[in-house]
Amino acid sequence: MMLSNSSKYAVKAVLYLALHSNEDHKIMVKDIAKPINVPQAYIAKLFQQLVKESIISSTRGPKGGFYLTTENKNQSVIKILNIIDGEKRLTSCMLSLEKCDEDKPCPLHAILSPSRNKIIENLKDKTLEELALDVKQGYSYLPL
Amino acid sequence: MMLSNSSKYAVKAVLYLALHSNEDHKIMVKDIAKPINVPQAYIAKLFQQLVKESIISSTRGPKGGFYLTTENKNQSVIKILNIIDGEKRLTSCMLSLEKCDEDKPCPLHAILSPSRNKIIENLKDKTLEELALDVKQGYSYLPL
DNA sequence: TCTTAAATATGATTTTTATCATAAAATATT
DNA sequence: AATATTTTATGATAAAAATCATATTTAAGA
């Protein structure tokens, strides 16, 4: 799909934090791995990048773990994708032509571009908070 | 993106055939490689799969090469993608959740699914002929 | 201040995807 | 029939992505 494995994992793991953590209740990476079905060491590595970019928060040592602040929760999902996959993954030409834009579109541009732009727009608009709320309210589902 | 490198190459190469070949004018793989900027041996391998699935046609020996029959040209682009990437690449859950459908959607389903379905629909509807015509008429562009 | 429990940093390994190479089979031309 | 030219089949190599492992740093609590 248009998301790498890594960014899928990252989204799942961050949403898990959005649902189950806060400043007073941090979660260790080993306790996330099983419920979302992603290798523990893999999550650990992804989380490091996300902490560095201030998408998620962490404290180390005993009683430490990962969590989301209110500020964290108000960020757009697309940030996760851009950090893990790079911005180009979502925006580059579908045939990988160097020059492909409205002026000089590739043969698939007209077919795919409007829908893809819509996807990007939707991803930009949606915050982690909102996605988590959907799950809480039973409009969508996380595990497995 | 949602297309692998391989299927991008395949689409480019097949469109090149659609534009420049017919039963009476076959094209050798070595003459396709340069103009579309794809390694020759790579095209050769992709074309083998496409011949086997009757997306494109070929004859070997002197004066041989690859070409598209009228029948070939009336096929949908999506066939290329499905053969090279497998059907799941376009249709599977964006978070790779096993169970993700309208009944039990993943958190990204509502945001992404409609646009993606539109993309799939558009790809199904579009024939190679039609795409080639766009290029011929200057509505879209192929090389590089 | 010592011990323990967590993240962090780094890098090694495995798997997948992309790329390259070559010998065999088929066909047109002489 | 022989030769040259092209696809076909197969597999080898290289690069990238995914996964695993481990030593270091930080913070809490005794």
PDB file of N, CA, C and O in Angstrom, chain B residues 30-88:
ATOM      1  N   LYS B  30      15.663  -4.170 -25.849  1.00  0.00           N
ATOM      2  CA  LYS B  30      16.822  -3.263 -25.763  1.00  0.00           C
ATOM      3  C   LYS B  30      16.503  -1.876 -26.317  1.00  0.00           C
ATOM      4  O   LYS B  30      17.182  -0.915 -26.008  1.00  0.00           O
ATOM      5  N   ASP B  31      15.469  -1.792 -27.143  1.00  0.00           N
ATOM      6  CA  ASP B  31      15.105  -0.489 -27.700  1.00  0.00           C
ATOM      7  C   ASP B  31      14.070   0.245 -26.856  1.00  0.00           C
ATOM      8  O   ASP B  31      13.700   1.374 -27.153  1.00  0.00           O
ATOM      9  N   ILE B  32      13.597  -0.421 -25.814  1.00  0.00           N
ATOM     10  CA  ILE B  32      12.640   0.232 -24.915  1.00  0.00           C
ATOM     11  C   ILE B  32      13.359   0.832 -23.717  1.00  0.00           C
ATOM     12  O   ILE B  32      12.993   1.870 -23.200  1.00  0.00           O
ATOM     13  N   ALA B  33      14.392   0.137 -23.293  1.00  0.00           N
ATOM     14  CA  ALA B  33      15.065   0.479 -22.047  1.00  0.00           C
ATOM     15  C   ALA B  33      15.452   1.952 -21.957  1.00  0.00           C
ATOM     16  O   ALA B  33      15.080   2.635 -20.999  1.00  0.00           O
ATOM     17  N   LYS B  34      16.182   2.418 -22.962  1.00  0.00           N
ATOM     18  CA  LYS B  34      16.659   3.792 -22.892  1.00  0.00           C
ATOM     19  C   LYS B  34      15.525   4.818 -22.818  1.00  0.00           C
ATOM     20  O   LYS B  34      15.474   5.603 -21.884  1.00  0.00           O
ATOM     21  N   PRO B  35      14.637   4.829 -23.803  1.00  0.00           N
ATOM     22  CA  PRO B  35      13.628   5.900 -23.787  1.00  0.00           C
ATOM     23  C   PRO B  35      12.801   5.981 -22.509  1.00  0.00           C
ATOM     24  O   PRO B  35      12.385   7.073 -22.124  1.00  0.00           O
ATOM     25  N   ILE B  36      12.529   4.866 -21.855  1.00  0.00           N
ATOM     26  CA  ILE B  36      11.718   4.975 -20.642  1.00  0.00           C
ATOM     27  C   ILE B  36      12.574   4.924 -19.380  1.00  0.00           C
ATOM     28  O   ILE B  36      12.044   4.946 -18.266  1.00  0.00           O
ATOM     29  N   ASN B  37      13.884   4.815 -19.564  1.00  0.00           N
ATOM     30  CA  ASN B  37      14.783   4.923 -18.428  1.00  0.00           C
ATOM     31  C   ASN B  37      14.590   3.809 -17.385  1.00  0.00           C
ATOM     32  O   ASN B  37      14.465   4.060 -16.193  1.00  0.00           O
ATOM     33  N   VAL B  38      14.557   2.594 -17.874  1.00  0.00           N
ATOM     34  CA  VAL B  38      14.418   1.423 -17.008  1.00  0.00           C
ATOM     35  C   VAL B  38      15.446   0.385 -17.462  1.00  0.00           C
ATOM     36  O   VAL B  38      15.643   0.210 -18.658  1.00  0.00           O
ATOM     37  N   PRO B  39      16.124  -0.269 -16.511  1.00  0.00           N
ATOM     38  CA  PRO B  39      17.136  -1.255 -16.902  1.00  0.00           C
ATOM     39  C   PRO B  39      16.567  -2.331 -17.834  1.00  0.00           C
ATOM     40  O   PRO B  39      15.506  -2.883 -17.581  1.00  0.00           O
ATOM     41  N   GLN B  40      17.320  -2.612 -18.876  1.00  0.00           N
ATOM     42  CA  GLN B  40      16.864  -3.540 -19.897  1.00  0.00           C
ATOM     43  C   GLN B  40      16.518  -4.927 -19.356  1.00  0.00           C
ATOM     44  O   GLN B  40      15.462  -5.489 -19.669  1.00  0.00           O
ATOM     45  N   ALA B  41      17.400  -5.459 -18.522  1.00  0.00           N
ATOM     46  CA  ALA B  41      17.168  -6.817 -18.023  1.00  0.00           C
ATOM     47  C   ALA B  41      15.931  -6.864 -17.134  1.00  0.00           C
ATOM     48  O   ALA B  41      15.246  -7.882 -17.058  1.00  0.00           O
ATOM     49  N   TYR B  42      15.669  -5.759 -16.510  1.00  0.00           N
ATOM     50  CA  TYR B  42      14.493  -5.679 -15.645  1.00  0.00           C
ATOM     51  C   TYR B  42      13.209  -5.727 -16.482  1.00  0.00           C
ATOM     52  O   TYR B  42      12.276  -6.470 -16.186  1.00  0.00           O
ATOM     53  N   ILE B  43      13.190  -4.965 -17.555  1.00  0.00           N
ATOM     54  CA  ILE B  43      12.031  -4.994 -18.438  1.00  0.00           C
ATOM     55  C   ILE B  43      11.812  -6.406 -18.975  1.00  0.00           C
ATOM     56  O   ILE B  43      10.691  -6.923 -18.997  1.00  0.00           O
ATOM     57  N   ALA B  44      12.898  -7.020 -19.387  1.00  0.00           N
ATOM     58  CA  ALA B  44      12.801  -8.363 -19.958  1.00  0.00           C
ATOM     59  C   ALA B  44      12.067  -9.301 -19.014  1.00  0.00           C
ATOM     60  O   ALA B  44      11.185 -10.057 -19.406  1.00  0.00           O
ATOM     61  N   LYS B  45      12.441  -9.204 -17.753  1.00  0.00           N
ATOM     62  CA  LYS B  45      11.827 -10.100 -16.771  1.00  0.00           C
ATOM     63  C   LYS B  45      10.343  -9.775 -16.558  1.00  0.00           C
ATOM     64  O   LYS B  45       9.499 -10.670 -16.480  1.00  0.00           O
ATOM     65  N   LEU B  46      10.052  -8.512 -16.466  1.00  0.00           N
ATOM     66  CA  LEU B  46       8.656  -8.122 -16.282  1.00  0.00           C
ATOM     67  C   LEU B  46       7.819  -8.553 -17.484  1.00  0.00           C
ATOM     68  O   LEU B  46       6.708  -9.078 -17.329  1.00  0.00           O
ATOM     69  N   PHE B  47       8.369  -8.354 -18.664  1.00  0.00           N
ATOM     70  CA  PHE B  47       7.629  -8.703 -19.878  1.00  0.00           C
ATOM     71  C   PHE B  47       7.310 -10.196 -19.939  1.00  0.00           C
ATOM     72  O   PHE B  47       6.255 -10.582 -20.447  1.00  0.00           O
ATOM     73  N   GLN B  48       8.207 -11.004 -19.427  1.00  0.00           N
ATOM     74  CA  GLN B  48       7.926 -12.438 -19.438  1.00  0.00           C
ATOM     75  C   GLN B  48       6.639 -12.763 -18.696  1.00  0.00           C
ATOM     76  O   GLN B  48       5.818 -13.530 -19.157  1.00  0.00           O
ATOM     77  N   GLN B  49       6.493 -12.150 -17.532  1.00  0.00           N
ATOM     78  CA  GLN B  49       5.254 -12.364 -16.771  1.00  0.00           C
ATOM     79  C   GLN B  49       4.041 -11.879 -17.543  1.00  0.00           C
ATOM     80  O   GLN B  49       2.996 -12.520 -17.567  1.00  0.00           O
ATOM     81  N   LEU B  50       4.200 -10.724 -18.186  1.00  0.00           N
ATOM     82  CA  LEU B  50       3.051 -10.118 -18.866  1.00  0.00           C
ATOM     83  C   LEU B  50       2.664 -10.912 -20.114  1.00  0.00           C
ATOM     84  O   LEU B  50       1.491 -11.008 -20.453  1.00  0.00           O
ATOM     85  N   VAL B  51       3.659 -11.491 -20.786  1.00  0.00           N
ATOM     86  CA  VAL B  51       3.349 -12.342 -21.931  1.00  0.00           C
ATOM     87  C   VAL B  51       2.580 -13.561 -21.459  1.00  0.00           C
ATOM     88  O   VAL B  51       1.545 -13.934 -22.021  1.00  0.00           O
ATOM     89  N   LYS B  52       3.058 -14.162 -20.382  1.00  0.00           N
ATOM     90  CA  LYS B  52       2.429 -15.372 -19.863  1.00  0.00           C
ATOM     91  C   LYS B  52       0.961 -15.122 -19.520  1.00  0.00           C
ATOM     92  O   LYS B  52       0.122 -16.006 -19.638  1.00  0.00           O
ATOM     93  N   GLU B  53       0.677 -13.906 -19.094  1.00  0.00           N
ATOM     94  CA  GLU B  53      -0.698 -13.574 -18.707  1.00  0.00           C
ATOM     95  C   GLU B  53      -1.464 -12.888 -19.845  1.00  0.00           C
ATOM     96  O   GLU B  53      -2.547 -12.342 -19.631  1.00  0.00           O
ATOM     97  N   SER B  54      -0.871 -12.897 -21.011  1.00  0.00           N
ATOM     98  CA  SER B  54      -1.545 -12.361 -22.204  1.00  0.00           C
ATOM     99  C   SER B  54      -1.864 -10.871 -22.144  1.00  0.00           C
ATOM    100  O   SER B  54      -2.832 -10.410 -22.747  1.00  0.00           O
ATOM    101  N   ILE B  55      -1.059 -10.134 -21.387  1.00  0.00           N
ATOM    102  CA  ILE B  55      -1.235  -8.681 -21.396  1.00  0.00           C
ATOM    103  C   ILE B  55      -0.535  -8.083 -22.609  1.00  0.00           C
ATOM    104  O   ILE B  55      -0.984  -7.120 -23.192  1.00  0.00           O
ATOM    105  N   ILE B  56       0.590  -8.660 -22.948  1.00  0.00           N
ATOM    106  CA  ILE B  56       1.317  -8.206 -24.135  1.00  0.00           C
ATOM    107  C   ILE B  56       1.633  -9.425 -24.997  1.00  0.00           C
ATOM    108  O   ILE B  56       1.431 -10.566 -24.570  1.00  0.00           O
ATOM    109  N   SER B  57       2.117  -9.178 -26.206  1.00  0.00           N
ATOM    110  CA  SER B  57       2.416 -10.268 -27.129  1.00  0.00           C
ATOM    111  C   SER B  57       3.888 -10.239 -27.515  1.00  0.00           C
ATOM    112  O   SER B  57       4.534  -9.197 -27.392  1.00  0.00           O
ATOM    113  N   SER B  58       4.396 -11.373 -27.965  1.00  0.00           N
ATOM    114  CA  SER B  58       5.807 -11.415 -28.357  1.00  0.00           C
ATOM    115  C   SER B  58       6.031 -12.477 -29.417  1.00  0.00           C
ATOM    116  O   SER B  58       5.258 -13.423 -29.533  1.00  0.00           O
ATOM    117  N   THR B  59       7.069 -12.285 -30.191  1.00  0.00           N
ATOM    118  CA  THR B  59       7.573 -13.384 -31.018  1.00  0.00           C
ATOM    119  C   THR B  59       9.078 -13.334 -30.927  1.00  0.00           C
ATOM    120  O   THR B  59       9.671 -12.264 -30.791  1.00  0.00           O
ATOM    121  N   ARG B  60       9.698 -14.508 -30.982  1.00  0.00           N
ATOM    122  CA  ARG B  60      11.155 -14.468 -30.840  1.00  0.00           C
ATOM    123  C   ARG B  60      11.854 -14.733 -32.164  1.00  0.00           C
ATOM    124  O   ARG B  60      11.232 -15.024 -33.171  1.00  0.00           O
ATOM    125  N   GLY B  61      13.161 -14.617 -32.068  1.00  0.00           N
ATOM    126  CA  GLY B  61      13.941 -14.742 -33.286  1.00  0.00           C
ATOM    127  C   GLY B  61      14.074 -13.405 -33.990  1.00  0.00           C
ATOM    128  O   GLY B  61      13.551 -12.395 -33.526  1.00  0.00           O
ATOM    129  N   PRO B  62      14.789 -13.424 -35.105  1.00  0.00           N
ATOM    130  CA  PRO B  62      15.013 -12.194 -35.858  1.00  0.00           C
ATOM    131  C   PRO B  62      13.679 -11.563 -36.253  1.00  0.00           C
ATOM    132  O   PRO B  62      12.718 -12.282 -36.517  1.00  0.00           O
ATOM    133  N   LYS B  63      13.635 -10.283 -36.270  1.00  0.00           N
ATOM    134  CA  LYS B  63      12.412  -9.532 -36.554  1.00  0.00           C
ATOM    135  C   LYS B  63      11.377  -9.703 -35.450  1.00  0.00           C
ATOM    136  O   LYS B  63      10.229  -9.286 -35.612  1.00  0.00           O
ATOM    137  N   GLY B  64      11.785 -10.372 -34.395  1.00  0.00           N
ATOM    138  CA  GLY B  64      10.845 -10.564 -33.296  1.00  0.00           C
ATOM    139  C   GLY B  64      10.853  -9.372 -32.371  1.00  0.00           C
ATOM    140  O   GLY B  64      11.475  -8.348 -32.644  1.00  0.00           O
ATOM    141  N   GLY B  65      10.162  -9.541 -31.268  1.00  0.00           N
ATOM    142  CA  GLY B  65      10.091  -8.458 -30.301  1.00  0.00           C
ATOM    143  C   GLY B  65       8.758  -8.489 -29.598  1.00  0.00           C
ATOM    144  O   GLY B  65       8.010  -9.459 -29.683  1.00  0.00           O
ATOM    145  N   PHE B  66       8.479  -7.427 -28.868  1.00  0.00           N
ATOM    146  CA  PHE B  66       7.211  -7.335 -28.143  1.00  0.00           C
ATOM    147  C   PHE B  66       6.284  -6.353 -28.835  1.00  0.00           C
ATOM    148  O   PHE B  66       6.734  -5.431 -29.501  1.00  0.00           O
ATOM    149  N   TYR B  67       4.997  -6.583 -28.660  1.00  0.00           N
ATOM    150  CA  TYR B  67       4.021  -5.692 -29.286  1.00  0.00           C
ATOM    151  C   TYR B  67       2.661  -5.886 -28.642  1.00  0.00           C
ATOM    152  O   TYR B  67       2.456  -6.823 -27.859  1.00  0.00           O
ATOM    153  N   LEU B  68       1.755  -4.993 -28.972  1.00  0.00           N
ATOM    154  CA  LEU B  68       0.396  -5.093 -28.450  1.00  0.00           C
ATOM    155  C   LEU B  68      -0.591  -5.300 -29.588  1.00  0.00           C
ATOM    156  O   LEU B  68      -0.584  -4.537 -30.557  1.00  0.00           O
ATOM    157  N   THR B  69      -1.406  -6.311 -29.455  1.00  0.00           N
ATOM    158  CA  THR B  69      -2.499  -6.490 -30.408  1.00  0.00           C
ATOM    159  C   THR B  69      -3.637  -5.563 -30.012  1.00  0.00           C
ATOM    160  O   THR B  69      -3.628  -4.978 -28.927  1.00  0.00           O
ATOM    161  N   THR B  70      -4.620  -5.463 -30.875  1.00  0.00           N
ATOM    162  CA  THR B  70      -5.782  -4.653 -30.540  1.00  0.00           C
ATOM    163  C   THR B  70      -6.424  -5.167 -29.258  1.00  0.00           C
ATOM    164  O   THR B  70      -6.819  -4.400 -28.380  1.00  0.00           O
ATOM    165  N   GLU B  71      -6.486  -6.473 -29.171  1.00  0.00           N
ATOM    166  CA  GLU B  71      -7.052  -7.094 -27.977  1.00  0.00           C
ATOM    167  C   GLU B  71      -6.256  -6.691 -26.733  1.00  0.00           C
ATOM    168  O   GLU B  71      -6.821  -6.296 -25.718  1.00  0.00           O
ATOM    169  N   ASN B  72      -4.952  -6.779 -26.853  1.00  0.00           N
ATOM    170  CA  ASN B  72      -4.093  -6.381 -25.733  1.00  0.00           C
ATOM    171  C   ASN B  72      -4.389  -4.954 -25.296  1.00  0.00           C
ATOM    172  O   ASN B  72      -4.489  -4.656 -24.108  1.00  0.00           O
ATOM    173  N   LYS B  73      -4.559  -4.083 -26.281  1.00  0.00           N
ATOM    174  CA  LYS B  73      -4.739  -2.661 -25.968  1.00  0.00           C
ATOM    175  C   LYS B  73      -6.052  -2.370 -25.268  1.00  0.00           C
ATOM    176  O   LYS B  73      -6.198  -1.329 -24.630  1.00  0.00           O
ATOM    177  N   ASN B  74      -6.991  -3.278 -25.408  1.00  0.00           N
ATOM    178  CA  ASN B  74      -8.295  -3.041 -24.780  1.00  0.00           C
ATOM    179  C   ASN B  74      -8.374  -3.560 -23.348  1.00  0.00           C
ATOM    180  O   ASN B  74      -9.440  -3.604 -22.744  1.00  0.00           O
ATOM    181  N   GLN B  75      -7.238  -3.971 -22.830  1.00  0.00           N
ATOM    182  CA  GLN B  75      -7.234  -4.444 -21.446  1.00  0.00           C
ATOM    183  C   GLN B  75      -7.062  -3.273 -20.483  1.00  0.00           C
ATOM    184  O   GLN B  75      -6.493  -2.246 -20.818  1.00  0.00           O
ATOM    185  N   SER B  76      -7.522  -3.510 -19.267  1.00  0.00           N
ATOM    186  CA  SER B  76      -7.423  -2.489 -18.231  1.00  0.00           C
ATOM    187  C   SER B  76      -6.016  -2.415 -17.649  1.00  0.00           C
ATOM    188  O   SER B  76      -5.338  -3.435 -17.506  1.00  0.00           O
ATOM    189  N   VAL B  77      -5.575  -1.215 -17.309  1.00  0.00           N
ATOM    190  CA  VAL B  77      -4.257  -1.048 -16.671  1.00  0.00           C
ATOM    191  C   VAL B  77      -4.129  -1.857 -15.410  1.00  0.00           C
ATOM    192  O   VAL B  77      -3.044  -2.292 -15.040  1.00  0.00           O
ATOM    193  N   ILE B  78      -5.225  -2.007 -14.713  1.00  0.00           N
ATOM    194  CA  ILE B  78      -5.132  -2.623 -13.386  1.00  0.00           C
ATOM    195  C   ILE B  78      -4.627  -4.048 -13.477  1.00  0.00           C
ATOM    196  O   ILE B  78      -4.024  -4.561 -12.531  1.00  0.00           O
ATOM    197  N   LYS B  79      -4.815  -4.670 -14.634  1.00  0.00           N
ATOM    198  CA  LYS B  79      -4.316  -6.038 -14.791  1.00  0.00           C
ATOM    199  C   LYS B  79      -2.810  -6.101 -14.617  1.00  0.00           C
ATOM    200  O   LYS B  79      -2.272  -7.025 -14.026  1.00  0.00           O
ATOM    201  N   ILE B  80      -2.144  -5.094 -15.165  1.00  0.00           N
ATOM    202  CA  ILE B  80      -0.688  -5.054 -15.020  1.00  0.00           C
ATOM    203  C   ILE B  80      -0.313  -5.011 -13.547  1.00  0.00           C
ATOM    204  O   ILE B  80       0.523  -5.779 -13.068  1.00  0.00           O
ATOM    205  N   LEU B  81      -0.968  -4.124 -12.824  1.00  0.00           N
ATOM    206  CA  LEU B  81      -0.651  -3.971 -11.409  1.00  0.00           C
ATOM    207  C   LEU B  81      -0.945  -5.252 -10.640  1.00  0.00           C
ATOM    208  O   LEU B  81      -0.160  -5.672  -9.793  1.00  0.00           O
ATOM    209  N   ASN B  82      -2.061  -5.876 -10.943  1.00  0.00           N
ATOM    210  CA  ASN B  82      -2.425  -7.092 -10.225  1.00  0.00           C
ATOM    211  C   ASN B  82      -1.458  -8.234 -10.504  1.00  0.00           C
ATOM    212  O   ASN B  82      -1.155  -9.026  -9.617  1.00  0.00           O
ATOM    213  N   ILE B  83      -0.969  -8.298 -11.741  1.00  0.00           N
ATOM    214  CA  ILE B  83      -0.036  -9.373 -12.080  1.00  0.00           C
ATOM    215  C   ILE B  83       1.320  -9.130 -11.422  1.00  0.00           C
ATOM    216  O   ILE B  83       1.919 -10.031 -10.847  1.00  0.00           O
ATOM    217  N   ILE B  84       1.790  -7.920 -11.500  1.00  0.00           N
ATOM    218  CA  ILE B  84       3.132  -7.642 -10.982  1.00  0.00           C
ATOM    219  C   ILE B  84       3.150  -7.550  -9.451  1.00  0.00           C
ATOM    220  O   ILE B  84       4.035  -8.103  -8.798  1.00  0.00           O
ATOM    221  N   ASP B  85       2.179  -6.866  -8.893  1.00  0.00           N
ATOM    222  CA  ASP B  85       2.199  -6.643  -7.444  1.00  0.00           C
ATOM    223  C   ASP B  85       1.308  -7.590  -6.660  1.00  0.00           C
ATOM    224  O   ASP B  85       1.427  -7.676  -5.437  1.00  0.00           O
ATOM    225  N   GLY B  86       0.403  -8.261  -7.337  1.00  0.00           N
ATOM    226  CA  GLY B  86      -0.586  -9.062  -6.617  1.00  0.00           C
ATOM    227  C   GLY B  86      -1.782  -8.192  -6.266  1.00  0.00           C
ATOM    228  O   GLY B  86      -1.628  -6.986  -6.062  1.00  0.00           O
ATOM    229  N   GLU B  87      -2.936  -8.797  -6.167  1.00  0.00           N
ATOM    230  CA  GLU B  87      -4.165  -8.015  -5.979  1.00  0.00           C
ATOM    231  C   GLU B  87      -4.201  -7.353  -4.607  1.00  0.00           C
ATOM    232  O   GLU B  87      -4.741  -6.272  -4.435  1.00  0.00           O
ATOM    233  N   LYS B  88      -3.614  -8.009  -3.633  1.00  0.00           N
ATOM    234  CA  LYS B  88      -3.723  -7.495  -2.269  1.00  0.00           C
ATOM    235  C   LYS B  88      -3.091  -6.115  -2.089  1.00  0.00           C
ATOM    236  O   LYS B  88      -3.516  -5.331  -1.263  1.00  0.00           O
TER     237      LYS B  88
END
